[in-house]
Structures are given as structure tokens and as C-alpha cells.
Amino acid sequence: MQARSVSLWLGVLLCSAVGENTPATAWTGRLLVVPMDGSHWTGLKAVAEELGRRGHTVVVVMPEVSMRLDSGKHYITKKFPVPYGPELLEDLQARNIEALQRTNLSLVERISSRISSLKTFVHYQQTTSEGLLLNEKLLDFLRKQNFDALLTSPAVPTGAILAYNLSLPAVYMLRGLPCGMDSRGTACPDPPSYIPRFFTKNSDRMSFSERVLNVLVSLLEPLLCKAIYWTFEEVASRFLQRAVNMQEILSTGALWLFRYDFAVEFPRPLMPNMVLIGGFNCAFKSPLSLDLQPHPFDAANLLTKKRLLLPRYTQSLEATCYCR
């Protein structure tokens, strides 16, 4: 039954980017969406809206306080309380802007700065996870809905933990995970001899010294994973009432939808359940004004030719693209 459910949702999810003229599907299911706040919501919302428009029942759970999460026309929203206010989110955004502006840093300074920002971010996400996973009333409601699958961004593993507990096939939409956790979760080969690591700024063509640095950084990745995910492992262990780690939870993912493409990414091994869906988040915008019509910028045609975007997104696409 689970294999059938996964195959059906694989079809619908990969075709969910079709334009508004696409007819509703004959088979309809029930999808639970656990989004991550921020730009990750752009892609997940598009899928949730389209699947809901086609007749599927889509339920999106989100905190009462967020930066970008909002309700939609074709999906049901269930909100849960959290113990923080908008001022925390404003502080996080200010930290991100400051980090982006500091570009002339050494490798050690980049890692130190990123870890400091991650600690603040992880604490915020841990609080959000606890607000959902320890909310018995909401969990009872979700258990009674008999969902067929769960769609989430595993960068924050709240949805993955919930899918694990509810025994639902998990569909992940992501750009990538830090410290090689995506490769570990899919049991995919990830050789440091030619796959560049985070923070190194290496390409896939490395000199001997660059390869040595790449290997050294790869040896530090387990420590970085522990620093990032130990709070989520603690929350998951309390929620599941047994010791558990993130690799065990993420490895149960049925389908990994990666928002990148080898046209602009370094080549790397892939597993059968890893699907490349393009490297941009795109929001539909109004058509160009008449004075710009003679020489419009055809984003749809350009991105399709470069294989950076699912072709089915290209119907009437006058898009603003958010690069991730």
C-alpha cells in the first residue's frame, strides 16, 4: 500500500507544476505539508496550491508567527502556537543580512560565523518543532486524517520526524543539506576526492592542496552535523520516546526532490529516489507593460533551454526568480 501511495504521489508531485489549464486528476489523495519558513516556502506553496486545485486534500501546518508562511486558496491551514514573537524573526533577518555583507573572511572565520548564526537559527527552529510535535491536540487531529504522504523541507527536520511517527511516505524538497546529511540520508556515495565541500569554495577540478583541504573539511562534517542537529535529535527522542538520530529519520524519506541541476552544479552521484527538479524558486508575476513588450526578457525560454527550471512552469511565465 505504501509503495502504491509513493508511486502515485511521485506522479502528481512531478506534474504539479503544470499551468492552470491542466484538468483535475481522477485519483485524489490526502497530503500533509510541513513547511520551513522563509524562501523554502515558495516552492512548497506552489505545489500545495496546484495539488489542492486538482482536487487533492492538502493540509498545511504552520506556526502562528512566521515570516512568509500564509494561507492559500486551495489548501487547508492548521496553525499552532509558539512562544516567540515577530521581534525574534526580525533579529534573525538582521543577522542574515550582516552575514551576507561580510564577504572577505578566511575559511575559519566563515565557519565560525556560520556556526554562530546556525546556533541562533537552530534554537528558533527547535522551539517551532516543539510547538508542533508536543501539541497533542493537533497531533490527534493529524492522525485521524489518514494522509497518504507528507511533503516537507528536510533542512529543518520537523516534517521528517512527524512523517516517521505517523508512518507516512515522506517527500523532501530541498536545495541540499549541510555536512553531507543528504548523501547519508540517501546512502549515496559522496567522495571528497571530487565533490566540493561547503565553505571551501572549491570547484570539481581541484589541485592536490585543494583536495587535501576538501578531505579535512569532510572529516569535520560529522562534528558540524552534531552541532546542527543534536537539538532536533533531543526533540525527536522525547517525541518518539526512544533514542534516535537524524540519519535514521531522514533515511526513511521516500522521494528527494532536489532544487538544482547539473547545468549549473558540479556533477555528483545520485540514487534512484533523488530527482533533480531545477535550481530556482519562481513566483508568477504580472505580464510586462506594453512599453517593454517589443524586447521582453523571455525568462521561461532561457531557463528552459538551460534546464534550470521544470518546463511545465513555463506556461505564461513572467517570473521573478529567487536563486537558492
mmCIF file of C-alpha atoms in Angstrom, residues 41 45 60 62 66 68-72 75 77 79:
data_model
loop_
_atom_site.group_PDB
_atom_site.id
_atom_site.type_symbol
_atom_site.label_atom_id
_atom_site.label_comp_id
_atom_site.label_asym_id
_atom_site.label_seq_id
_atom_site.Cartn_x
_atom_site.Cartn_y
_atom_site.Cartn_z
ATOM 1 C CA TRP A 41 8.036 28.121 1.300
ATOM 2 C CA LYS A 45 3.376 26.635 -1.605
ATOM 3 C CA VAL A 60 -0.507 22.774 5.687
ATOM 4 C CA MET A 62 2.408 26.268 10.318
ATOM 5 C CA SER A 66 6.176 33.428 10.760
ATOM 6 C CA ARG A 68 6.368 34.194 4.931
ATOM 7 C CA LEU A 69 4.024 31.311 5.713
ATOM 8 C CA ASP A 70 0.466 32.191 4.806
ATOM 9 C CA SER A 71 -2.900 30.717 3.892
ATOM 10 C CA GLY A 72 -3.927 29.847 0.347
ATOM 11 C CA TYR A 75 -5.215 24.189 0.823
ATOM 12 C CA THR A 77 -4.218 25.775 7.065
ATOM 13 C CA LYS A 79 -1.801 26.794 12.911
#
